[in-house]
Structure formats: C-alpha cells, structure tokens
Amino acid sequence: MAVKVGFISLGCPKNQVDSEMMLSKLVGAGYEITDEFYEADIVVVNTCAFIEDAKKEAIENILEMAELKKEGAVKKIVVMGCLPERYKEEIRGEIPEADAVAGLGDNDNIVGICESVMRDEIYEKFPDISAMPLSGERLPTTPPYWAYLKIAEGCSNNCSYCVIPKIRGPYRSRPPEELLAEAGKLAADGVKELILIAQDTTGYGEDLHSEKKLPELLQKLAGIENIKWIRLMYCYPDRITDELLDVMRENDKILPYIDLPFQHCDGKILKAMNRKTESGKPLEIIEKIREKLPGAVIRTTLMTGFPGEGDEEFENLCDFVREAKFDRLGCFAYSREEGTEAYDMENRVEDDIKARRGEIIMDIQYGIFKEKQEARIGETVESIVEGYDKYSDSYEGRAWTDAPEIDGRIKFTSKNRLDDGDIVKVRIFDALEYDLIGEAI
C-alpha cells in the first residue's frame, strides 16, 4: 500500500512553486498525496518565516499536526522551507514533535527524507542554499488555467528590514531556455494565464548578463501560442525602464498590470530601508507608467511604523497615497526581525501606532478604490471564468485587472454555457465593495 503524504504549503507563491516541485517528486516515487491529514502517514509542512506572523502561522500548523500525531492519526511530521533554514540552530529544540527538519537546500531530497522518517530515523540536514533546485517537474496546485512561473530565486537588494537574502541567498536568475521550456509545457497542459514571480522580477538577468533581461524574456514568453495573459508581480520600482514599458505596450498578451511594492515614499525612511528610490521618485515612476500604459493597473504594498517614521513622514505617506491613486494597495505594519539591519535601529514606533497608521492608509485607499470601482460601470472587460453558482445561475471570475488570490472578483451572467478557464468579454453594470457585477456579451 502506498504511503500517504499530506502537504501544507505556507507563505508566498514562490514557496508554493517549491511545494509543487516536491509534490511532483513524491508522486513520481509512488507516494499518494492526500488532503485528509488525519489519514496521512506523513505530513510535510513547507514553512514561511519572512515576518513574525508567518512564523506564528508555521508553528501553529506544526503543532496542529503534532496533536494529530499524538492521537495516532499522523505518523510522521516533516518540516521544510524557510523556518528551519532561518533557525537552523534552534529548530530541533523548539519543535521536538518534528521527525525531520531540513533546509531549502534539501528540497530536492524530499523523497529521501520521507523514506528516512518512515524507517523511524530522526532527520536533520541543512545543505548549502546553492543546492536548492531552481527548476524541475511540478504538480500544479493552482487551477489548470493559470500558473506561477518563478523566474529567479533569492534576493540581492538587501533592504534593511528584510531577512530573505539570509534565508534564500543571493539573486539567481533561471536560464531563459529553461523558463521557455517550462512555460511551453504549462501552456500545453492548458494554462492560459502565466504569472511571473521572483523576489524581484525586474532584476531578472542581471546576475547572468550584467543587464536587465526581463523585456527580452517577456517577448519570448508572449510567443508561446496558448498563453493568453502574462502578469508581472513583485517589480522593483527603480527597475521599471522605458524598454520594459514599451514591450508591455506593444504586446497584448502582457497585461498592463504592475505589482510595484514601494514600501514607503519618504526620502528619509526609504534611505533607512536601504531602498534605492529617492524622495519624489515614486510619483515620477507612476506617472511614467500611466503615460506609457494608459489604463494600467498599479498595485503596491506599503509599510507603516518603520523605525524613524514620525508624524511628518507618515503624513508624507498619506499624501502619496492620495496623489498616486493606486488601483490596488496592501498595507502592513513593520515587523522587527532579528538578523536584519533594521532590528537595532532607534526611534522604534509603538505597535498600536503602527497598526493605527495602517488603518488610516487603508481608509484613504478605500475611498480611492470605491471611486475607481464606480467609474468602471459601463466598461467592457476581459474576464477569466473561475466557477459557476447554480443557485444564482451566474459565473464568477477575474477581470484582467485582478490577480488571483489577492485582488477582487467579477460576478456575471451568461446566455451561453462557459467552462472554467474560458476568457470572455463582460459588460459591467454594478460595483460592490470589492467585486464587480456584469453580464457576458
């Protein structure tokens, strides 16, 4: 009888792709994947440890599996990913319930790890991060019509608040021929929407060629026949070049959607964050995008409460949000992480002030978003079908303006029968708080 493995993947889409590669190896070795953890022989928890909340979530999941193990429902627990990579020295003592703990460099050995724990061996290894596989067969965990394409691993930006370079190592671009082969296979398997991810997608190619190669990669990916949409996530503001925007404008497959985490706008705070963007530059970047790509959707992430953020710096951030009029925005309170340059910075902001400032930013953004939603009434947009509700006899999907799992939805009726993954034109006739209402035409 096949050994049953339950798999929990936490954190970002980059980690999700790592999980898909490990799942593929397990299935190839004859293991059976199950969603019912209480009947699993092994549960693998692929963890995130980027900020405090992510660490808490990882530990909660591990302890939940430990309870099932105590009850006899789960036999073995394997802890992988960023948490053990970040806390190599402490992990075994802190989580004795785990039968195996392994760093990112050991992802390729997931089958060997599972074989080891099934022999009742305690496993603990942390190979060099350079051993982490950047490519391989994947067992997709996303719907069959969209998929992530991880174009690089690690980061070399060294923002003062971020622990990613220490966990995942320096920036490493994947060779373009490898990415094209993977994208071609995804397209052949039915993927229509390709979402490019990395810690910094706009840095692609600099480590291989000493120059930015994202525009060239995008042009080649757009040549894959069955791919209909290509979406860019995790772009670094200062790397938004005219060449990149020109390529996006000239090719209909490359959506004019840019995920651009500014983090802040105040010059003093950006310098303390070790961000390369200068004071006043964020608005210039936004203006350039909207000039080159009229109607572009710009998503950003901002951080409140970074050390040294006083009332003046925060008011600058509020003014920035009002002026920029972002289409999508997420705001998070600064998380003080050991091992980062910012950890020992003075003039720390109290937690309640950080949280309140985040609420203020989101209140400002909500007013902007509400106006933008209402302005869309009467538009006709392309939408990808993502489900059918028989009770309301309507479909649910996403307009091209919305990325999966983080942005809004569109609910619409259709006179014709549609299948998940179909891309149809929808006329919008109403706007709810975050979703749009329409009808297929």
Short mmCIF file of C-alpha atoms in Angstrom, two decimals, residues 66-428:
data_model
loop_
_atom_site.label_atom_id
_atom_site.label_comp_id
_atom_site.label_asym_id
_atom_site.label_seq_id
_atom_site.Cartn_x
_atom_site.Cartn_y
_atom_site.Cartn_z
CA ALA A 66 1.58 17.27 16.36
CA GLU A 67 -1.84 16.91 18.03
CA LEU A 68 -2.94 14.57 15.24
CA LYS A 69 0.29 12.63 15.70
CA LYS A 70 -0.38 12.35 19.42
CA GLU A 71 -3.82 10.96 18.62
CA GLY A 72 -2.27 8.41 16.26
CA ALA A 73 -3.77 9.94 13.10
CA VAL A 74 -0.45 11.18 11.69
CA LYS A 75 2.66 9.04 11.94
CA LYS A 76 5.44 11.45 10.94
CA ILE A 77 5.94 15.23 10.60
CA VAL A 78 8.46 16.76 8.18
CA VAL A 79 9.25 20.49 8.48
CA MET A 80 10.76 22.13 5.41
CA GLY A 81 11.22 25.63 3.99
CA CYS A 82 12.15 29.00 5.40
CA LEU A 83 11.57 28.35 9.13
CA PRO A 84 14.23 25.63 9.51
CA GLU A 85 16.52 27.46 7.08
CA ARG A 86 16.33 30.60 9.21
CA TYR A 87 16.57 28.89 12.59
CA LYS A 88 18.97 26.01 11.95
CA GLU A 89 20.44 26.06 15.44
CA GLU A 90 17.20 26.26 17.39
CA ILE A 91 14.68 24.35 15.29
CA ARG A 92 15.10 20.84 16.75
CA GLY A 93 14.88 22.08 20.33
CA GLU A 94 11.92 24.33 19.61
CA ILE A 95 9.91 21.75 17.66
CA PRO A 96 10.72 18.28 19.08
CA GLU A 97 7.46 16.97 17.57
CA ALA A 98 9.06 17.07 14.09
CA ASP A 99 10.60 13.84 12.85
CA ALA A 100 12.55 15.70 10.17
CA VAL A 101 13.73 19.27 9.74
CA ALA A 102 15.51 20.29 6.56
CA GLY A 103 16.73 23.48 4.94
CA LEU A 104 15.87 24.79 1.49
CA GLY A 105 18.98 23.19 0.02
CA ASP A 106 17.45 19.80 0.81
CA ASN A 107 14.18 20.31 -1.13
CA ASP A 108 15.46 18.04 -3.89
CA ASN A 109 15.76 15.21 -1.36
CA ILE A 110 12.14 15.20 -0.19
CA VAL A 111 11.72 11.54 -1.17
CA GLY A 112 14.83 10.52 0.78
CA ILE A 113 13.61 12.50 3.78
CA CYS A 114 10.25 10.71 3.75
CA GLU A 115 11.94 7.33 3.37
CA SER A 116 14.16 8.15 6.35
CA VAL A 117 11.33 9.08 8.72
CA MET A 118 9.32 6.00 7.70
CA ARG A 119 12.34 3.98 8.91
CA ASP A 120 11.84 5.76 12.26
CA GLU A 121 15.03 7.79 11.83
CA ILE A 122 15.30 11.38 13.04
CA TYR A 123 16.41 13.55 10.12
CA GLU A 124 18.15 16.94 10.28
CA LYS A 125 20.11 18.44 7.39
CA PHE A 126 20.86 21.92 6.09
CA PRO A 127 22.77 21.73 2.80
CA ASP A 128 24.14 24.93 1.30
CA ILE A 129 21.42 27.12 -0.20
CA SER A 130 23.14 26.78 -3.60
CA ALA A 131 21.90 23.17 -3.64
CA MET A 132 18.29 24.37 -3.76
CA PRO A 133 16.75 23.31 -7.09
CA LEU A 134 15.58 26.21 -9.25
CA SER A 135 13.69 24.04 -11.70
CA GLY A 136 12.05 20.65 -12.02
CA GLU A 137 8.77 18.90 -12.72
CA ARG A 138 5.81 20.38 -10.84
CA LEU A 139 2.48 19.03 -9.63
CA PRO A 140 0.31 22.16 -10.02
CA THR A 141 -1.75 23.24 -7.03
CA THR A 142 -3.37 26.15 -8.87
CA PRO A 143 -6.38 25.78 -11.20
CA PRO A 144 -5.44 24.25 -14.57
CA TYR A 145 -5.84 27.53 -16.48
CA TRP A 146 -3.32 29.68 -14.56
CA ALA A 147 0.09 29.05 -13.04
CA TYR A 148 3.06 30.78 -11.47
CA LEU A 149 6.37 30.88 -13.28
CA LYS A 150 9.22 31.51 -10.85
CA ILE A 151 11.90 33.21 -12.91
CA ALA A 152 14.52 33.67 -10.17
CA GLU A 153 15.37 32.68 -6.62
CA GLY A 154 16.84 34.68 -3.73
CA CYS A 155 17.45 38.41 -3.49
CA SER A 156 20.43 40.78 -3.51
CA ASN A 157 18.61 44.05 -2.79
CA ASN A 158 19.39 43.82 0.94
CA CYS A 159 16.57 46.03 2.21
CA SER A 160 17.31 46.74 5.86
CA TYR A 161 14.03 45.24 7.14
CA CYS A 162 14.15 42.03 5.10
CA VAL A 163 15.58 38.65 6.04
CA ILE A 164 15.02 36.99 2.64
CA PRO A 165 18.66 37.29 1.41
CA LYS A 166 19.82 35.47 4.56
CA ILE A 167 17.21 32.75 4.16
CA ARG A 168 17.16 32.22 0.40
CA GLY A 169 20.57 33.52 -0.62
CA PRO A 170 21.59 35.95 -3.37
CA TYR A 171 19.57 36.58 -6.52
CA ARG A 172 19.83 33.75 -9.04
CA SER A 173 18.07 34.02 -12.41
CA ARG A 174 16.93 30.89 -14.17
CA PRO A 175 18.22 30.43 -17.74
CA PRO A 176 15.71 31.72 -20.33
CA GLU A 177 15.66 28.45 -22.29
CA GLU A 178 14.65 26.63 -19.09
CA LEU A 179 11.82 29.09 -18.44
CA LEU A 180 10.56 28.90 -22.02
CA ALA A 181 10.50 25.12 -21.85
CA GLU A 182 8.55 25.18 -18.58
CA ALA A 183 6.12 27.82 -19.84
CA GLY A 184 5.60 25.81 -23.03
CA LYS A 185 4.75 22.71 -21.02
CA LEU A 186 2.34 24.67 -18.83
CA ALA A 187 0.64 26.04 -21.94
CA ALA A 188 0.36 22.56 -23.42
CA ASP A 189 -1.30 21.43 -20.19
CA GLY A 190 -3.98 24.12 -20.53
CA VAL A 191 -2.51 27.14 -18.72
CA LYS A 192 -3.73 30.42 -20.24
CA GLU A 193 -2.52 32.90 -17.63
CA LEU A 194 1.14 32.93 -16.67
CA ILE A 195 2.10 34.89 -13.55
CA LEU A 196 5.77 35.78 -13.31
CA ILE A 197 7.19 35.77 -9.79
CA ALA A 198 10.52 36.23 -8.05
CA GLN A 199 11.66 38.25 -5.09
CA ASP A 200 12.29 40.95 -7.72
CA THR A 201 11.11 40.09 -11.23
CA THR A 202 12.59 43.26 -12.71
CA GLY A 203 16.08 42.15 -11.65
CA TYR A 204 15.88 39.15 -13.97
CA GLY A 205 19.08 38.50 -15.90
CA GLU A 206 21.36 41.00 -14.15
CA ASP A 207 23.29 38.21 -12.40
CA LEU A 208 23.69 36.26 -15.65
CA HIS A 209 24.33 39.04 -18.16
CA SER A 210 25.01 42.20 -16.08
CA GLU A 211 21.95 43.74 -17.68
CA LYS A 212 18.18 43.53 -17.29
CA LYS A 213 16.69 40.77 -19.42
CA LEU A 214 13.04 40.85 -18.35
CA PRO A 215 11.83 42.67 -21.51
CA GLU A 216 13.52 40.09 -23.73
CA LEU A 217 12.11 37.22 -21.65
CA LEU A 218 8.60 38.68 -21.85
CA GLN A 219 8.79 38.93 -25.63
CA LYS A 220 9.80 35.27 -25.89
CA LEU A 221 7.11 34.10 -23.46
CA ALA A 222 4.50 36.06 -25.42
CA GLY A 223 5.39 33.94 -28.44
CA ILE A 224 4.03 30.78 -26.78
CA GLU A 225 0.83 30.09 -28.66
CA ASN A 226 -1.67 29.06 -25.98
CA ILE A 227 -0.66 31.63 -23.37
CA LYS A 228 -3.25 34.43 -23.40
CA TRP A 229 -2.26 36.57 -20.39
CA ILE A 230 1.13 37.28 -18.84
CA ARG A 231 1.10 39.07 -15.49
CA LEU A 232 4.03 40.70 -13.66
CA MET A 233 4.33 40.53 -9.87
CA TYR A 234 6.99 41.79 -7.43
CA CYS A 235 8.60 44.53 -9.54
CA TYR A 236 11.22 46.83 -8.00
CA PRO A 237 10.27 50.49 -8.60
CA ASP A 238 13.66 51.72 -9.79
CA ARG A 239 13.89 48.95 -12.37
CA ILE A 240 10.78 49.99 -14.31
CA THR A 241 12.50 51.01 -17.54
CA ASP A 242 11.19 52.56 -20.75
CA GLU A 243 12.22 49.36 -22.54
CA LEU A 244 10.07 47.24 -20.20
CA LEU A 245 7.05 49.51 -20.58
CA ASP A 246 7.45 49.61 -24.36
CA VAL A 247 7.45 45.81 -24.53
CA MET A 248 4.32 45.70 -22.36
CA ARG A 249 2.58 48.31 -24.54
CA GLU A 250 3.45 46.59 -27.80
CA ASN A 251 2.23 43.11 -26.84
CA ASP A 252 -1.42 42.47 -25.98
CA LYS A 253 -0.61 39.27 -24.11
CA ILE A 254 1.42 41.13 -21.49
CA LEU A 255 -1.17 42.65 -19.21
CA PRO A 256 -0.73 46.33 -18.27
CA TYR A 257 -0.79 45.23 -14.63
CA ILE A 258 2.25 46.01 -12.50
CA ASP A 259 2.76 44.93 -8.90
CA LEU A 260 5.15 47.56 -7.55
CA PRO A 261 5.91 47.37 -3.79
CA PHE A 262 7.06 50.89 -2.92
CA GLN A 263 7.05 50.22 0.86
CA HIS A 264 7.24 53.98 1.54
CA CYS A 265 7.66 57.33 -0.20
CA ASP A 266 9.51 59.49 2.34
CA GLY A 267 13.17 60.00 1.40
CA LYS A 268 14.48 59.59 4.94
CA ILE A 269 12.56 56.35 5.51
CA LEU A 270 13.46 54.93 2.09
CA LYS A 271 17.14 55.58 2.81
CA ALA A 272 16.87 53.87 6.19
CA MET A 273 15.15 50.94 4.46
CA ASN A 274 18.08 50.77 2.01
CA ARG A 275 15.63 51.21 -0.84
CA LYS A 276 17.18 52.84 -3.90
CA THR A 277 14.16 55.04 -4.64
CA GLU A 278 14.75 58.71 -3.84
CA SER A 279 12.25 61.15 -2.37
CA GLY A 280 9.78 62.30 -5.03
CA LYS A 281 10.72 59.49 -7.41
CA PRO A 282 7.75 57.20 -6.62
CA LEU A 283 5.26 59.64 -8.18
CA GLU A 284 7.52 60.08 -11.21
CA ILE A 285 7.59 56.31 -11.72
CA ILE A 286 3.79 56.11 -11.50
CA GLU A 287 3.38 58.98 -13.96
CA LYS A 288 5.76 57.30 -16.41
CA ILE A 289 3.81 54.03 -16.24
CA ARG A 290 0.48 55.75 -16.81
CA GLU A 291 1.88 57.81 -19.66
CA LYS A 292 3.33 54.75 -21.42
CA LEU A 293 0.47 52.40 -20.49
CA PRO A 294 -2.81 54.34 -20.35
CA GLY A 295 -5.30 52.42 -18.23
CA ALA A 296 -2.57 50.42 -16.47
CA VAL A 297 -3.43 48.81 -13.13
CA ILE A 298 -0.81 49.57 -10.50
CA ARG A 299 -0.73 47.55 -7.28
CA THR A 300 1.56 48.43 -4.39
CA THR A 301 2.48 47.39 -0.87
CA LEU A 302 3.26 49.93 1.84
CA MET A 303 4.72 49.61 5.31
CA THR A 304 3.82 51.72 8.35
CA GLY A 305 5.81 52.14 11.54
CA PHE A 306 9.34 51.64 10.24
CA PRO A 307 11.89 53.00 12.78
CA GLY A 308 12.12 56.77 12.48
CA GLU A 309 8.68 57.21 10.95
CA GLY A 310 7.33 60.24 12.79
CA ASP A 311 4.15 62.20 12.16
CA GLU A 312 5.74 64.14 9.28
CA GLU A 313 6.99 61.03 7.46
CA PHE A 314 3.63 59.33 7.93
CA GLU A 315 1.75 62.36 6.61
CA ASN A 316 4.02 62.26 3.55
CA LEU A 317 2.94 58.65 3.06
CA CYS A 318 -0.74 59.61 3.34
CA ASP A 319 -0.27 62.39 0.78
CA PHE A 320 1.50 59.94 -1.52
CA VAL A 321 -1.46 57.53 -1.43
CA ARG A 322 -3.88 60.39 -2.15
CA GLU A 323 -1.82 61.60 -5.12
CA ALA A 324 -0.84 58.24 -6.58
CA LYS A 325 -4.42 56.89 -6.59
CA PHE A 326 -3.30 53.28 -6.70
CA ASP A 327 -5.64 50.75 -8.24
CA ARG A 328 -4.72 48.12 -5.65
CA LEU A 329 -2.95 48.59 -2.32
CA GLY A 330 -1.94 46.48 0.66
CA CYS A 331 -0.53 47.97 3.86
CA PHE A 332 1.35 46.17 6.61
CA ALA A 333 2.86 47.19 9.92
CA TYR A 334 6.65 46.92 10.13
CA SER A 335 7.77 43.65 11.70
CA ARG A 336 11.05 43.82 13.65
CA GLU A 337 13.06 40.80 12.56
CA GLU A 338 16.26 39.57 14.18
CA GLY A 339 19.17 39.28 11.79
CA THR A 340 18.21 42.40 9.84
CA GLU A 341 19.95 45.77 9.84
CA ALA A 342 16.75 47.49 10.98
CA TYR A 343 16.44 45.28 14.08
CA ASP A 344 18.73 47.53 16.15
CA MET A 345 17.56 50.86 14.74
CA GLU A 346 16.48 53.51 17.21
CA ASN A 347 13.25 55.55 17.25
CA ARG A 348 11.03 52.49 17.04
CA VAL A 349 7.30 53.07 16.62
CA GLU A 350 4.89 51.55 19.12
CA ASP A 351 2.77 48.64 17.89
CA ASP A 352 -0.58 50.37 18.41
CA ILE A 353 0.61 53.41 16.43
CA LYS A 354 1.90 51.20 13.61
CA ALA A 355 -1.46 49.44 13.44
CA ARG A 356 -3.47 52.66 13.57
CA ARG A 357 -1.39 54.19 10.79
CA GLY A 358 -2.05 51.13 8.66
CA GLU A 359 -5.78 51.58 9.20
CA ILE A 360 -5.56 55.24 8.17
CA ILE A 361 -3.73 54.33 4.94
CA MET A 362 -6.34 51.70 4.12
CA ASP A 363 -9.17 54.14 4.84
CA ILE A 364 -7.66 56.63 2.37
CA GLN A 365 -7.18 53.88 -0.20
CA TYR A 366 -10.73 52.59 0.25
CA GLY A 367 -12.15 55.97 -0.79
CA ILE A 368 -9.94 55.96 -3.89
CA PHE A 369 -10.79 52.36 -4.72
CA LYS A 370 -14.52 52.97 -4.32
CA GLU A 371 -14.36 55.81 -6.85
CA LYS A 372 -12.39 53.64 -9.26
CA GLN A 373 -14.87 50.78 -8.91
CA GLU A 374 -17.85 53.02 -9.61
CA ALA A 375 -16.08 54.55 -12.61
CA ARG A 376 -15.86 51.09 -14.16
CA ILE A 377 -19.63 50.77 -14.51
CA GLY A 378 -20.34 50.65 -18.23
CA GLU A 379 -16.90 49.24 -19.14
CA THR A 380 -16.43 46.02 -21.08
CA VAL A 381 -13.53 43.93 -19.80
CA GLU A 382 -11.98 40.54 -20.46
CA SER A 383 -12.62 38.09 -17.65
CA ILE A 384 -11.38 34.58 -16.99
CA VAL A 385 -14.11 32.20 -15.77
CA GLU A 386 -13.42 30.66 -12.36
CA GLY A 387 -16.63 28.99 -11.31
CA TYR A 388 -20.40 28.67 -11.64
CA ASP A 389 -23.05 29.14 -8.95
CA LYS A 390 -26.15 27.13 -9.85
CA TYR A 391 -28.29 28.89 -7.23
CA SER A 392 -27.85 32.33 -8.77
CA ASP A 393 -27.24 30.94 -12.29
CA SER A 394 -24.17 33.14 -12.58
CA TYR A 395 -20.44 32.81 -13.10
CA GLU A 396 -17.52 34.09 -11.08
CA GLY A 397 -14.19 35.10 -12.46
CA ARG A 398 -11.50 37.75 -12.63
CA ALA A 399 -11.11 40.66 -14.98
CA TRP A 400 -7.60 41.06 -16.39
CA THR A 401 -7.24 43.88 -13.86
CA ASP A 402 -7.19 41.42 -10.95
CA ALA A 403 -4.53 38.94 -9.90
CA PRO A 404 -5.70 35.63 -8.41
CA GLU A 405 -5.91 35.23 -4.64
CA ILE A 406 -5.16 38.87 -3.80
CA ASP A 407 -7.47 41.10 -5.85
CA GLY A 408 -11.23 41.35 -6.43
CA ARG A 409 -13.71 39.24 -8.36
CA ILE A 410 -16.28 39.75 -11.07
CA LYS A 411 -19.69 38.05 -10.95
CA PHE A 412 -21.63 37.83 -14.18
CA THR A 413 -24.39 36.09 -16.07
CA SER A 414 -24.08 34.49 -19.49
CA LYS A 415 -26.58 33.25 -22.06
CA ASN A 416 -24.03 30.66 -23.17
CA ARG A 417 -22.55 27.82 -21.16
CA LEU A 418 -18.99 28.60 -20.09
CA ASP A 419 -16.17 26.46 -18.70
CA ASP A 420 -13.58 27.35 -16.08
CA GLY A 421 -10.64 28.98 -17.81
CA ASP A 422 -12.66 30.48 -20.65
CA ILE A 423 -11.81 34.13 -21.30
CA VAL A 424 -14.92 36.17 -22.17
CA LYS A 425 -15.89 39.80 -22.51
CA VAL A 426 -18.09 41.09 -19.69
CA ARG A 427 -20.00 44.35 -19.56
CA ILE A 428 -20.01 45.79 -16.03
#
